[in-house]
mmCIF file of C-alpha atoms in Angstrom:
data_model
loop_
_atom_site.group_PDB
_atom_site.id
_atom_site.type_symbol
_atom_site.label_atom_id
_atom_site.label_comp_id
_atom_site.label_asym_id
_atom_site.label_seq_id
_atom_site.Cartn_x
_atom_site.Cartn_y
_atom_site.Cartn_z
ATOM 1 C CA MET A 1459 -87.965 -42.489 58.244
ATOM 2 C CA GLU A 1460 -89.413 -40.526 55.119
ATOM 3 C CA THR A 1461 -92.267 -39.310 57.554
ATOM 4 C CA THR A 1462 -89.898 -38.193 60.293
ATOM 5 C CA ALA A 1463 -88.040 -36.199 57.458
ATOM 6 C CA GLN A 1464 -91.063 -34.612 56.159
ATOM 7 C CA HIS A 1465 -92.388 -33.520 59.414
ATOM 8 C CA HIS A 1466 -88.858 -31.880 60.195
ATOM 9 C CA ALA A 1467 -89.106 -30.261 56.774
ATOM 10 C CA LEU A 1468 -92.753 -28.958 57.561
ATOM 11 C CA SER A 1469 -91.447 -27.903 60.932
ATOM 12 C CA LYS A 1470 -88.637 -26.065 59.782
ATOM 13 C CA ASN A 1471 -90.845 -24.236 57.117
ATOM 14 C CA GLN A 1472 -93.394 -23.359 60.089
ATOM 15 C CA LYS A 1473 -90.640 -21.720 62.112
ATOM 16 C CA TRP A 1474 -89.572 -19.656 58.789
ATOM 17 C CA THR A 1475 -93.089 -18.771 58.121
ATOM 18 C CA ILE A 1476 -93.639 -17.326 61.507
ATOM 19 C CA ALA A 1477 -89.945 -15.865 61.859
ATOM 20 C CA SER A 1478 -90.693 -14.246 58.015
ATOM 21 C CA THR A 1479 -93.977 -12.755 58.739
ATOM 22 C CA SER A 1480 -93.599 -11.651 62.419
ATOM 23 C CA ALA A 1481 -90.020 -9.750 61.126
ATOM 24 C CA GLY A 1482 -92.030 -8.447 57.928
ATOM 25 C CA PHE A 1483 -94.785 -7.018 60.066
ATOM 26 C CA ALA A 1484 -92.380 -5.642 62.276
ATOM 27 C CA LEU A 1485 -90.511 -3.977 59.674
ATOM 28 C CA GLU A 1486 -93.705 -2.738 58.155
ATOM 29 C CA ASN A 1487 -95.081 -1.348 61.488
ATOM 30 C CA MET A 1488 -91.792 0.327 62.111
ATOM 31 C CA ASP A 1489 -92.098 2.405 59.146
ATOM 32 C CA VAL A 1490 -95.687 3.610 59.531
ATOM 33 C CA LEU A 1491 -94.859 4.809 62.904
ATOM 34 C CA PHE A 1492 -91.874 6.346 61.525
ATOM 35 C CA LEU A 1493 -94.242 9.042 60.105
ATOM 36 C CA SER A 1494 -95.817 8.952 63.366
ATOM 37 C CA PHE A 1495 -92.762 10.700 65.106
ATOM 38 C CA ALA A 1496 -91.658 12.651 62.097
ATOM 39 C CA LEU A 1497 -95.090 14.396 61.827
ATOM 40 C CA SER A 1498 -94.510 17.118 64.041
ATOM 41 C CA SER A 1499 -91.212 17.853 62.221
ATOM 42 C CA ILE A 1500 -92.549 17.539 58.747
ATOM 43 C CA ILE A 1501 -95.247 20.071 59.663
ATOM 44 C CA ALA A 1502 -92.651 22.488 60.740
ATOM 45 C CA ASP A 1503 -90.248 21.907 57.883
ATOM 46 C CA LEU A 1504 -92.932 22.460 55.417
ATOM 47 C CA HIS A 1505 -95.198 24.591 56.858
ATOM 48 C CA ILE A 1506 -98.374 22.468 56.401
ATOM 49 C CA ASN A 1507 -101.698 22.326 58.358
ATOM 50 C CA GLY A 1508 -103.102 19.344 60.692
ATOM 51 C CA ALA A 1509 -105.199 18.261 57.727
ATOM 52 C CA GLN A 1510 -102.424 18.116 55.374
ATOM 53 C CA ALA A 1511 -100.140 16.272 57.368
ATOM 54 C CA GLY A 1512 -103.218 14.132 58.483
ATOM 55 C CA LEU A 1513 -103.784 12.881 54.638
ATOM 56 C CA ILE A 1514 -100.022 11.648 54.420
ATOM 57 C CA SER A 1515 -101.270 8.596 56.575
ATOM 58 C CA SER A 1516 -104.640 8.457 54.753
ATOM 59 C CA ILE A 1517 -102.981 8.279 51.441
ATOM 60 C CA THR A 1518 -100.748 5.515 52.862
ATOM 61 C CA ASN A 1519 -103.945 3.491 53.899
ATOM 62 C CA LEU A 1520 -105.575 4.010 50.370
ATOM 63 C CA GLY A 1521 -102.300 2.647 49.000
ATOM 64 C CA MET A 1522 -102.572 -0.499 51.234
ATOM 65 C CA LEU A 1523 -106.221 -1.102 49.783
ATOM 66 C CA VAL A 1524 -105.171 -1.000 46.328
ATOM 67 C CA GLY A 1525 -101.720 -3.046 47.329
ATOM 68 C CA GLY A 1526 -103.851 -5.641 49.101
ATOM 69 C CA ILE A 1527 -106.230 -6.245 46.370
ATOM 70 C CA PHE A 1528 -103.670 -6.362 43.461
ATOM 71 C CA PHE A 1529 -100.853 -8.743 45.593
ATOM 72 C CA GLY A 1530 -103.778 -10.704 46.737
ATOM 73 C CA VAL A 1531 -104.559 -12.073 42.973
ATOM 74 C CA ILE A 1532 -100.725 -12.047 42.376
ATOM 75 C CA ALA A 1533 -100.149 -14.269 45.389
ATOM 76 C CA ASP A 1534 -102.610 -16.773 44.410
ATOM 77 C CA ARG A 1535 -101.737 -17.177 40.894
ATOM 78 C CA PHE A 1536 -97.773 -16.831 41.065
ATOM 79 C CA GLY A 1537 -96.922 -17.877 44.673
ATOM 80 C CA ARG A 1538 -97.304 -16.567 48.163
ATOM 81 C CA VAL A 1539 -93.342 -16.645 49.043
ATOM 82 C CA LYS A 1540 -91.993 -14.522 45.751
ATOM 83 C CA THR A 1541 -95.142 -12.157 46.313
ATOM 84 C CA PHE A 1542 -94.158 -11.383 49.800
ATOM 85 C CA THR A 1543 -90.719 -10.681 48.746
ATOM 86 C CA TYR A 1544 -91.794 -8.517 46.491
ATOM 87 C CA THR A 1545 -94.105 -6.327 48.515
ATOM 88 C CA VAL A 1546 -91.420 -5.997 51.637
ATOM 89 C CA PHE A 1547 -89.127 -4.616 48.749
ATOM 90 C CA ILE A 1548 -91.534 -2.058 47.818
ATOM 91 C CA PHE A 1549 -92.560 -0.637 51.016
ATOM 92 C CA ALA A 1550 -88.644 -0.365 51.693
ATOM 93 C CA ILE A 1551 -87.664 1.556 48.812
ATOM 94 C CA ALA A 1552 -90.509 3.755 49.310
ATOM 95 C CA THR A 1553 -90.071 4.336 52.785
ATOM 96 C CA ALA A 1554 -86.349 5.177 52.158
ATOM 97 C CA ALA A 1555 -87.366 7.580 49.038
ATOM 98 C CA MET A 1556 -88.617 9.549 51.885
ATOM 99 C CA TYR A 1557 -85.057 10.931 52.532
ATOM 100 C CA PHE A 1558 -85.365 13.197 49.427
ATOM 101 C CA ALA A 1559 -88.938 14.385 49.731
ATOM 102 C CA ASN A 1560 -88.626 18.163 50.265
ATOM 103 C CA SER A 1561 -92.266 18.831 49.067
ATOM 104 C CA ILE A 1562 -95.768 17.555 50.416
ATOM 105 C CA THR A 1563 -96.534 16.068 46.920
ATOM 106 C CA LEU A 1564 -93.324 14.153 46.898
ATOM 107 C CA ILE A 1565 -94.105 12.788 50.489
ATOM 108 C CA TYR A 1566 -97.811 11.932 49.271
ATOM 109 C CA LEU A 1567 -96.521 9.639 46.515
ATOM 110 C CA CYS A 1568 -93.807 7.815 48.568
ATOM 111 C CA ARG A 1569 -96.628 7.167 50.913
ATOM 112 C CA LEU A 1570 -98.676 6.142 48.275
ATOM 113 C CA ILE A 1571 -96.244 3.454 47.143
ATOM 114 C CA ALA A 1572 -95.119 2.164 50.472
ATOM 115 C CA GLY A 1573 -98.682 1.620 51.321
ATOM 116 C CA ILE A 1574 -99.412 -0.402 48.106
ATOM 117 C CA GLY A 1575 -96.047 -2.548 49.526
ATOM 118 C CA ALA A 1576 -97.099 -2.898 53.143
ATOM 119 C CA GLY A 1577 -101.003 -3.754 51.911
ATOM 120 C CA GLY A 1578 -99.965 -6.343 49.679
ATOM 121 C CA GLU A 1579 -97.691 -7.668 52.228
ATOM 122 C CA TYR A 1580 -99.877 -8.071 55.026
ATOM 123 C CA GLY A 1581 -102.658 -10.270 53.201
ATOM 124 C CA VAL A 1582 -99.787 -12.336 51.748
ATOM 125 C CA GLY A 1583 -98.479 -12.876 55.350
ATOM 126 C CA ILE A 1584 -101.489 -13.853 57.020
ATOM 127 C CA THR A 1585 -102.116 -16.428 54.073
ATOM 128 C CA LEU A 1586 -98.916 -18.005 54.655
ATOM 129 C CA ILE A 1587 -99.614 -18.467 58.279
ATOM 130 C CA ALA A 1588 -102.974 -20.224 57.614
ATOM 131 C CA GLU A 1589 -101.422 -22.568 54.792
ATOM 132 C CA ASN A 1590 -98.875 -23.449 56.944
ATOM 133 C CA PHE A 1591 -100.142 -24.415 60.353
ATOM 134 C CA SER A 1592 -103.017 -26.378 61.395
ATOM 135 C CA HIS A 1593 -106.635 -24.644 62.245
ATOM 136 C CA HIS A 1594 -106.281 -24.812 65.712
ATOM 137 C CA LYS A 1595 -103.011 -22.901 65.692
ATOM 138 C CA ILE A 1596 -103.760 -20.034 63.369
ATOM 139 C CA GLY A 1597 -105.192 -17.897 65.789
ATOM 140 C CA LYS A 1598 -102.029 -18.148 68.098
ATOM 141 C CA MET A 1599 -99.601 -17.748 65.460
ATOM 142 C CA THR A 1600 -101.251 -14.702 64.009
ATOM 143 C CA SER A 1601 -101.211 -13.383 67.414
ATOM 144 C CA ILE A 1602 -97.379 -13.582 67.663
ATOM 145 C CA ALA A 1603 -97.225 -12.056 64.141
ATOM 146 C CA ALA A 1604 -99.273 -9.016 65.221
ATOM 147 C CA ILE A 1605 -96.946 -8.638 68.276
ATOM 148 C CA GLY A 1606 -94.118 -8.740 65.992
ATOM 149 C CA GLY A 1607 -95.918 -5.701 64.415
ATOM 150 C CA GLN A 1608 -95.670 -4.097 68.067
ATOM 151 C CA ILE A 1609 -92.034 -4.833 68.422
ATOM 152 C CA GLY A 1610 -91.148 -2.856 65.170
ATOM 153 C CA ALA A 1611 -93.167 0.081 66.427
ATOM 154 C CA ILE A 1612 -91.285 0.023 69.787
ATOM 155 C CA LEU A 1613 -88.056 -0.065 67.517
ATOM 156 C CA ALA A 1614 -89.372 2.902 65.617
ATOM 157 C CA ALA A 1615 -89.843 4.950 69.173
ATOM 158 C CA ILE A 1616 -86.271 4.422 69.906
ATOM 159 C CA THR A 1617 -84.797 5.018 66.370
ATOM 160 C CA ALA A 1618 -87.014 8.322 66.540
ATOM 161 C CA ALA A 1619 -85.881 9.232 69.838
ATOM 162 C CA PHE A 1620 -82.208 8.943 68.724
ATOM 163 C CA ILE A 1621 -82.050 10.032 65.167
ATOM 164 C CA ILE A 1622 -84.649 13.122 64.959
ATOM 165 C CA PRO A 1623 -82.578 15.296 67.182
ATOM 166 C CA ALA A 1624 -79.290 14.773 65.755
ATOM 167 C CA PHE A 1625 -79.978 14.432 62.325
ATOM 168 C CA GLY A 1626 -83.688 15.280 61.309
ATOM 169 C CA TRP A 1627 -86.597 13.462 60.152
ATOM 170 C CA HIS A 1628 -85.315 12.799 56.711
ATOM 171 C CA ALA A 1629 -82.632 10.340 57.875
ATOM 172 C CA LEU A 1630 -85.222 8.424 59.950
ATOM 173 C CA PHE A 1631 -86.895 7.134 56.872
ATOM 174 C CA LEU A 1632 -83.241 5.833 55.491
ATOM 175 C CA PHE A 1633 -83.676 3.146 58.142
ATOM 176 C CA GLY A 1634 -86.504 1.818 55.831
ATOM 177 C CA LEU A 1635 -83.946 0.124 53.950
ATOM 178 C CA ILE A 1636 -83.524 -2.706 56.525
ATOM 179 C CA PRO A 1637 -86.245 -4.813 55.408
ATOM 180 C CA VAL A 1638 -84.254 -5.414 51.907
ATOM 181 C CA GLY A 1639 -82.242 -7.617 53.870
ATOM 182 C CA LEU A 1640 -85.076 -9.756 55.165
ATOM 183 C CA THR A 1641 -86.245 -10.528 51.109
ATOM 184 C CA TYR A 1642 -82.774 -12.689 50.998
ATOM 185 C CA PHE A 1643 -83.469 -14.971 53.728
ATOM 186 C CA ILE A 1644 -87.184 -15.477 52.979
ATOM 187 C CA ARG A 1645 -86.132 -16.468 49.473
ATOM 188 C CA ARG A 1646 -83.561 -18.745 50.676
ATOM 189 C CA HIS A 1647 -85.129 -20.420 53.230
ATOM 190 C CA LEU A 1648 -89.172 -20.224 52.800
ATOM 191 C CA HIS A 1649 -91.135 -22.530 50.508
ATOM 192 C CA GLU A 1650 -94.841 -22.619 49.413
ATOM 193 C CA SER A 1651 -96.886 -24.815 51.471
ATOM 194 C CA ASP A 1652 -98.054 -28.164 50.145
ATOM 195 C CA GLU A 1653 -101.531 -26.835 50.380
ATOM 196 C CA PHE A 1654 -100.744 -24.164 47.965
ATOM 197 C CA ILE A 1655 -98.891 -26.582 45.576
ATOM 198 C CA ALA A 1656 -101.622 -29.019 45.752
ATOM 199 C CA ALA A 1657 -104.456 -26.418 44.856
ATOM 200 C CA GLN A 1658 -102.105 -25.116 42.067
ATOM 201 C CA LYS A 1659 -101.876 -28.811 40.377
ATOM 202 C CA ALA A 1660 -105.444 -29.332 40.967
ATOM 203 C CA GLU A 1661 -106.829 -26.492 39.306
ATOM 204 C CA THR A 1662 -108.067 -27.029 35.910
ATOM 205 C CA ASP A 1663 -109.344 -23.483 34.974
ATOM 206 C CA PRO A 1664 -106.522 -21.444 35.382
ATOM 207 C CA ASN A 1665 -108.826 -18.156 34.874
ATOM 208 C CA LYS A 1666 -110.884 -19.165 37.805
ATOM 209 C CA ARG A 1667 -111.409 -16.541 40.311
ATOM 210 C CA VAL A 1668 -113.319 -15.403 43.349
ATOM 211 C CA ARG A 1669 -115.588 -12.479 43.081
ATOM 212 C CA ILE A 1670 -116.203 -9.751 45.682
ATOM 213 C CA SER A 1671 -119.590 -9.960 44.842
ATOM 214 C CA ALA A 1672 -119.781 -13.286 46.772
ATOM 215 C CA LEU A 1673 -119.519 -11.250 50.043
ATOM 216 C CA PHE A 1674 -122.989 -9.725 49.218
ATOM 217 C CA LYS A 1675 -124.848 -12.534 47.686
ATOM 218 C CA THR A 1676 -127.603 -12.206 50.111
ATOM 219 C CA PRO A 1677 -129.146 -9.394 52.196
ATOM 220 C CA ARG A 1678 -128.072 -11.248 55.128
ATOM 221 C CA LEU A 1679 -124.280 -11.486 54.411
ATOM 222 C CA ALA A 1680 -124.459 -8.472 52.586
ATOM 223 C CA TYR A 1681 -125.112 -6.817 55.983
ATOM 224 C CA GLN A 1682 -122.708 -8.853 57.641
ATOM 225 C CA THR A 1683 -119.944 -8.053 55.338
ATOM 226 C CA THR A 1684 -120.528 -4.292 55.633
ATOM 227 C CA ALA A 1685 -121.351 -4.771 59.734
ATOM 228 C CA LEU A 1686 -117.875 -6.372 59.884
ATOM 229 C CA SER A 1687 -116.026 -3.450 57.508
ATOM 230 C CA VAL A 1688 -117.602 -0.703 60.055
ATOM 231 C CA MET A 1689 -115.770 -2.353 62.904
ATOM 232 C CA VAL A 1690 -112.564 -2.457 61.260
ATOM 233 C CA ILE A 1691 -113.220 0.754 60.163
ATOM 234 C CA VAL A 1692 -113.190 1.950 63.993
ATOM 235 C CA GLN A 1693 -110.334 -0.305 64.830
ATOM 236 C CA ILE A 1694 -108.062 1.274 62.211
ATOM 237 C CA ALA A 1695 -109.328 4.797 62.487
ATOM 238 C CA GLY A 1696 -108.655 4.401 66.542
ATOM 239 C CA TYR A 1697 -105.309 2.635 65.821
ATOM 240 C CA PHE A 1698 -103.932 4.883 63.340
ATOM 241 C CA GLY A 1699 -105.281 8.252 64.712
ATOM 242 C CA LEU A 1700 -103.515 7.232 68.136
ATOM 243 C CA MET A 1701 -100.500 6.158 66.810
ATOM 244 C CA ASN A 1702 -100.257 9.014 64.132
ATOM 245 C CA TRP A 1703 -100.922 12.028 66.211
ATOM 246 C CA LEU A 1704 -100.409 11.080 69.797
ATOM 247 C CA PRO A 1705 -96.890 11.604 69.791
ATOM 248 C CA SER A 1706 -97.401 14.876 68.264
ATOM 249 C CA ILE A 1707 -100.179 15.634 70.776
ATOM 250 C CA MET A 1708 -97.722 14.607 73.723
ATOM 251 C CA GLN A 1709 -95.137 16.967 72.410
ATOM 252 C CA GLN A 1710 -97.434 20.204 71.551
ATOM 253 C CA LYS A 1711 -99.944 19.918 74.201
ATOM 254 C CA LEU A 1712 -98.367 18.331 77.185
ATOM 255 C CA HIS A 1713 -94.925 19.747 76.302
ATOM 256 C CA LEU A 1714 -92.993 16.313 75.883
ATOM 257 C CA SER A 1715 -89.657 15.889 74.126
ATOM 258 C CA VAL A 1716 -89.721 13.695 71.134
ATOM 259 C CA SER A 1717 -87.837 11.398 73.402
ATOM 260 C CA GLY A 1718 -90.597 11.831 76.255
ATOM 261 C CA SER A 1719 -93.101 11.034 73.754
ATOM 262 C CA SER A 1720 -91.321 7.684 72.567
ATOM 263 C CA ILE A 1721 -91.277 6.542 75.788
ATOM 264 C CA TRP A 1722 -95.157 7.034 76.356
ATOM 265 C CA MET A 1723 -95.589 5.006 72.540
ATOM 266 C CA ILE A 1724 -93.415 2.144 74.164
ATOM 267 C CA ALA A 1725 -96.009 1.943 77.274
ATOM 268 C CA THR A 1726 -98.917 2.223 74.977
ATOM 269 C CA ILE A 1727 -97.187 -0.732 72.456
ATOM 270 C CA VAL A 1728 -96.685 -3.169 75.601
ATOM 271 C CA GLY A 1729 -100.168 -2.835 76.491
ATOM 272 C CA MET A 1730 -101.091 -3.440 73.095
ATOM 273 C CA SER A 1731 -99.202 -6.437 72.905
ATOM 274 C CA ILE A 1732 -100.489 -7.723 76.195
ATOM 275 C CA GLY A 1733 -104.169 -6.918 75.247
ATOM 276 C CA MET A 1734 -103.832 -8.910 71.602
ATOM 277 C CA MET A 1735 -103.193 -12.287 73.722
ATOM 278 C CA THR A 1736 -105.809 -11.542 76.710
ATOM 279 C CA PHE A 1737 -108.267 -10.855 73.904
ATOM 280 C CA GLY A 1738 -107.659 -13.933 72.034
ATOM 281 C CA SER A 1739 -107.836 -15.835 74.831
ATOM 282 C CA ILE A 1740 -110.967 -14.509 76.110
ATOM 283 C CA LEU A 1741 -112.596 -14.731 72.733
ATOM 284 C CA ASP A 1742 -111.493 -18.635 72.693
ATOM 285 C CA TYR A 1743 -113.412 -19.227 75.941
ATOM 286 C CA PHE A 1744 -116.434 -16.845 75.860
ATOM 287 C CA GLY A 1745 -116.698 -16.115 72.218
ATOM 288 C CA PRO A 1746 -116.485 -12.780 70.049
ATOM 289 C CA ARG A 1747 -119.649 -11.091 71.337
ATOM 290 C CA LEU A 1748 -118.397 -10.959 75.085
ATOM 291 C CA ALA A 1749 -114.956 -10.332 74.101
ATOM 292 C CA PHE A 1750 -115.496 -7.443 71.935
ATOM 293 C CA GLY A 1751 -118.247 -5.927 73.990
ATOM 294 C CA ILE A 1752 -115.768 -5.838 76.874
ATOM 295 C CA PHE A 1753 -112.921 -4.070 74.910
ATOM 296 C CA LEU A 1754 -114.936 -1.698 72.911
ATOM 297 C CA VAL A 1755 -116.578 -0.394 76.140
ATOM 298 C CA CYS A 1756 -113.217 -0.426 77.666
ATOM 299 C CA ALA A 1757 -111.503 1.207 74.980
ATOM 300 C CA ALA A 1758 -114.085 4.013 74.857
ATOM 301 C CA ILE A 1759 -113.420 5.061 78.468
ATOM 302 C CA SER A 1760 -109.870 4.583 78.605
ATOM 303 C CA VAL A 1761 -109.236 6.711 75.107
ATOM 304 C CA PHE A 1762 -111.383 9.576 76.873
ATOM 305 C CA SER A 1763 -109.435 9.224 80.292
ATOM 306 C CA ILE A 1764 -106.213 10.000 78.856
ATOM 307 C CA THR A 1765 -107.226 13.816 78.994
ATOM 308 C CA LEU A 1766 -106.974 13.041 82.886
ATOM 309 C CA ALA A 1767 -103.455 12.135 83.300
ATOM 310 C CA PHE A 1768 -101.688 14.771 85.189
ATOM 311 C CA ASN A 1769 -97.993 13.760 85.273
ATOM 312 C CA GLU A 1770 -95.480 11.847 83.226
ATOM 313 C CA VAL A 1771 -96.521 8.469 85.751
ATOM 314 C CA THR A 1772 -100.420 8.785 84.962
ATOM 315 C CA LEU A 1773 -99.480 9.385 81.494
ATOM 316 C CA LEU A 1774 -97.796 6.057 81.181
ATOM 317 C CA LEU A 1775 -99.959 4.256 82.802
ATOM 318 C CA ALA A 1776 -103.007 5.655 81.005
ATOM 319 C CA GLY A 1777 -101.167 4.601 77.866
ATOM 320 C CA ALA A 1778 -100.549 1.356 78.862
ATOM 321 C CA VAL A 1779 -104.168 0.858 79.575
ATOM 322 C CA LEU A 1780 -105.462 2.638 76.198
ATOM 323 C CA GLY A 1781 -103.152 0.347 74.178
ATOM 324 C CA PHE A 1782 -104.408 -2.965 75.760
ATOM 325 C CA PHE A 1783 -107.991 -2.332 75.135
ATOM 326 C CA SER A 1784 -108.059 -0.394 71.985
ATOM 327 C CA ASN A 1785 -105.613 -2.579 70.237
ATOM 328 C CA GLY A 1786 -106.074 -5.473 71.910
ATOM 329 C CA MET A 1787 -108.990 -6.670 69.628
ATOM 330 C CA PHE A 1788 -106.607 -6.335 66.279
ATOM 331 C CA GLY A 1789 -106.133 -9.988 66.215
ATOM 332 C CA GLY A 1790 -109.790 -11.163 66.818
ATOM 333 C CA TYR A 1791 -111.139 -9.652 63.525
ATOM 334 C CA GLY A 1792 -109.050 -12.126 61.238
ATOM 335 C CA ALA A 1793 -110.155 -15.141 63.350
ATOM 336 C CA VAL A 1794 -114.152 -13.901 63.339
ATOM 337 C CA ILE A 1795 -114.036 -13.293 59.742
ATOM 338 C CA SER A 1796 -112.683 -16.738 59.020
ATOM 339 C CA ARG A 1797 -115.277 -18.552 61.031
ATOM 340 C CA LEU A 1798 -118.443 -16.323 59.416
ATOM 341 C CA TYR A 1799 -117.165 -17.070 55.828
ATOM 342 C CA PRO A 1800 -116.850 -20.357 54.043
ATOM 343 C CA THR A 1801 -113.472 -21.993 52.959
ATOM 344 C CA GLU A 1802 -113.869 -20.671 49.157
ATOM 345 C CA VAL A 1803 -114.472 -16.650 50.072
ATOM 346 C CA ARG A 1804 -112.331 -16.757 53.458
ATOM 347 C CA SER A 1805 -109.200 -15.237 51.991
ATOM 348 C CA THR A 1806 -111.311 -12.597 49.983
ATOM 349 C CA ALA A 1807 -113.631 -11.661 53.168
ATOM 350 C CA ASN A 1808 -110.431 -11.352 55.160
ATOM 351 C CA ASN A 1809 -108.657 -8.966 52.326
ATOM 352 C CA VAL A 1810 -111.534 -6.957 51.259
ATOM 353 C CA ILE A 1811 -112.943 -6.353 54.507
ATOM 354 C CA VAL A 1812 -109.709 -5.423 56.416
ATOM 355 C CA ASN A 1813 -108.236 -3.172 53.276
ATOM 356 C CA VAL A 1814 -111.528 -1.479 53.269
ATOM 357 C CA GLY A 1815 -111.347 -0.773 57.076
ATOM 358 C CA ARG A 1816 -107.845 0.440 56.718
ATOM 359 C CA ALA A 1817 -108.549 2.579 53.643
ATOM 360 C CA ILE A 1818 -111.554 4.373 55.436
ATOM 361 C CA GLY A 1819 -110.349 4.113 58.753
ATOM 362 C CA GLY A 1820 -107.135 5.904 57.802
ATOM 363 C CA PHE A 1821 -108.794 9.193 57.062
ATOM 364 C CA SER A 1822 -109.546 9.498 61.133
ATOM 365 C CA SER A 1823 -105.901 11.214 60.712
ATOM 366 C CA VAL A 1824 -107.614 13.792 58.809
ATOM 367 C CA ALA A 1825 -110.277 14.247 61.335
ATOM 368 C CA ILE A 1826 -107.877 14.237 64.126
ATOM 369 C CA GLY A 1827 -105.683 16.978 62.418
ATOM 370 C CA PHE A 1828 -108.683 19.227 61.823
ATOM 371 C CA LEU A 1829 -109.981 18.678 65.384
ATOM 372 C CA MET A 1830 -106.483 19.712 66.844
ATOM 373 C CA ASP A 1831 -106.619 22.642 64.652
ATOM 374 C CA HIS A 1832 -109.867 23.704 65.848
ATOM 375 C CA TYR A 1833 -110.741 21.957 69.184
ATOM 376 C CA SER A 1834 -109.327 21.259 72.395
ATOM 377 C CA LEU A 1835 -107.834 17.688 73.414
ATOM 378 C CA ILE A 1836 -110.870 16.785 75.142
ATOM 379 C CA VAL A 1837 -112.876 16.998 72.095
ATOM 380 C CA VAL A 1838 -110.433 14.699 69.969
ATOM 381 C CA MET A 1839 -110.246 11.850 72.259
ATOM 382 C CA GLY A 1840 -114.422 12.207 72.809
ATOM 383 C CA PHE A 1841 -114.482 11.989 68.980
ATOM 384 C CA LEU A 1842 -112.417 8.565 69.306
ATOM 385 C CA SER A 1843 -114.617 7.550 72.380
ATOM 386 C CA VAL A 1844 -117.977 7.801 69.931
ATOM 387 C CA LEU A 1845 -116.040 5.721 67.563
ATOM 388 C CA TYR A 1846 -115.993 2.807 69.779
ATOM 389 C CA ILE A 1847 -119.297 3.197 70.854
ATOM 390 C CA ILE A 1848 -120.476 3.013 67.350
ATOM 391 C CA SER A 1849 -118.664 -0.238 66.734
ATOM 392 C CA LEU A 1850 -120.243 -1.634 69.979
ATOM 393 C CA CYS A 1851 -123.600 -1.113 68.346
ATOM 394 C CA THR A 1852 -123.019 -2.530 65.372
ATOM 395 C CA MET A 1853 -121.060 -5.765 66.579
ATOM 396 C CA LEU A 1854 -124.399 -6.409 68.525
ATOM 397 C CA THR A 1855 -126.408 -6.165 65.382
ATOM 398 C CA ILE A 1856 -124.430 -9.099 63.242
ATOM 399 C CA PRO A 1857 -126.861 -12.079 63.624
ATOM 400 C CA ASN A 1858 -124.110 -14.749 63.041
ATOM 401 C CA LEU A 1859 -122.134 -13.556 65.561
ATOM 402 C CA LYS A 1860 -124.247 -14.647 68.226
ATOM 403 C CA LYS A 1861 -123.771 -18.246 67.103
ATOM 404 C CA LEU A 1862 -120.271 -17.949 67.678
ATOM 405 C CA GLY A 1863 -120.434 -18.488 71.681
ATOM 406 C CA ARG A 1864 -118.288 -20.491 73.823
ATOM 407 C CA ALA A 1865 -118.571 -23.707 72.212
ATOM 408 C CA GLU A 1866 -118.336 -22.719 68.449
ATOM 409 C CA ALA A 1867 -115.238 -20.526 69.433
ATOM 410 C CA ARG A 1868 -113.563 -23.302 70.686
#
């Protein structure tokens, strides 16, 4: 009877873990995409150039780097659940504060704080999943949580289509308060994992900590860490570059309305969600080299082919295909990093590599803004295509990745 009760409690906590992290990622992504749909309105309202506008997203990603590292340490010391609610609360309040931002300086400040909260939330959420599910289920669960993030992007597209034309871009960010309600349910129903509680009791040195230098202990390990960081930089550069600027590109270059670009974004996001599940299956059966190889080549081709779309139907199809390949790989990085690094540095490796990728890759928004100001759409998409080819070449040079073939991936 006791075993059954314990199993039931664990199952209940697992359900709340995946529900809370999925909802948290959805609301975080909704917050990020609000900026995408408001960007052209912000540019017109504040009379800023493309590079200044692109810097908004880059500052958000720098905040994510700071938040990811800081809240990772806090979560390890004081608990994942409490820290998770703090991070959600921070990015929710900072997003809503955009309603009062009437200068580019205030926008930069709000986005920095929102990034700190969002960056911390992601790492803690992934840790919650890892500690509440058995190893053979973590990949599937993180994919579900990642798809939750895409649902948030769809909600952002729908909300923007109705709110911006009727009430303006400031009002859109008031919806950022929605995640505050999530923190109540997390605190009420979600509990720390048995693994974390046991680790806390077993720890004899409260000041013991893992150092980032462990990821660069040997030349081979240092190269692996650097190469994986380059791949994540490209992944984030492609994602944020596309999601932050393509709505504006659709509106300005192809003369679509905000609602028209929202429909395109939804098609792209649906493609991303299907791509995530497909990529995971290919990775499990054939290993990461083949999985990343296929998706990186196809991403390079599909991102450039969007310039060939000649009407709304072909644009929607191109967007779905682009989303499938360009972001389908996202869930694979955590899986690969977790296999290549030992348990004692695995969480550190994931946090450092992913958040460095976010911070540096986020500057693609500045680069794309500059290219949009001075060059054609073909040049912009060509730039993104080259990035995916760089990632492909980098992936093929990672020695230990060759060992993760079909048998090891399983």
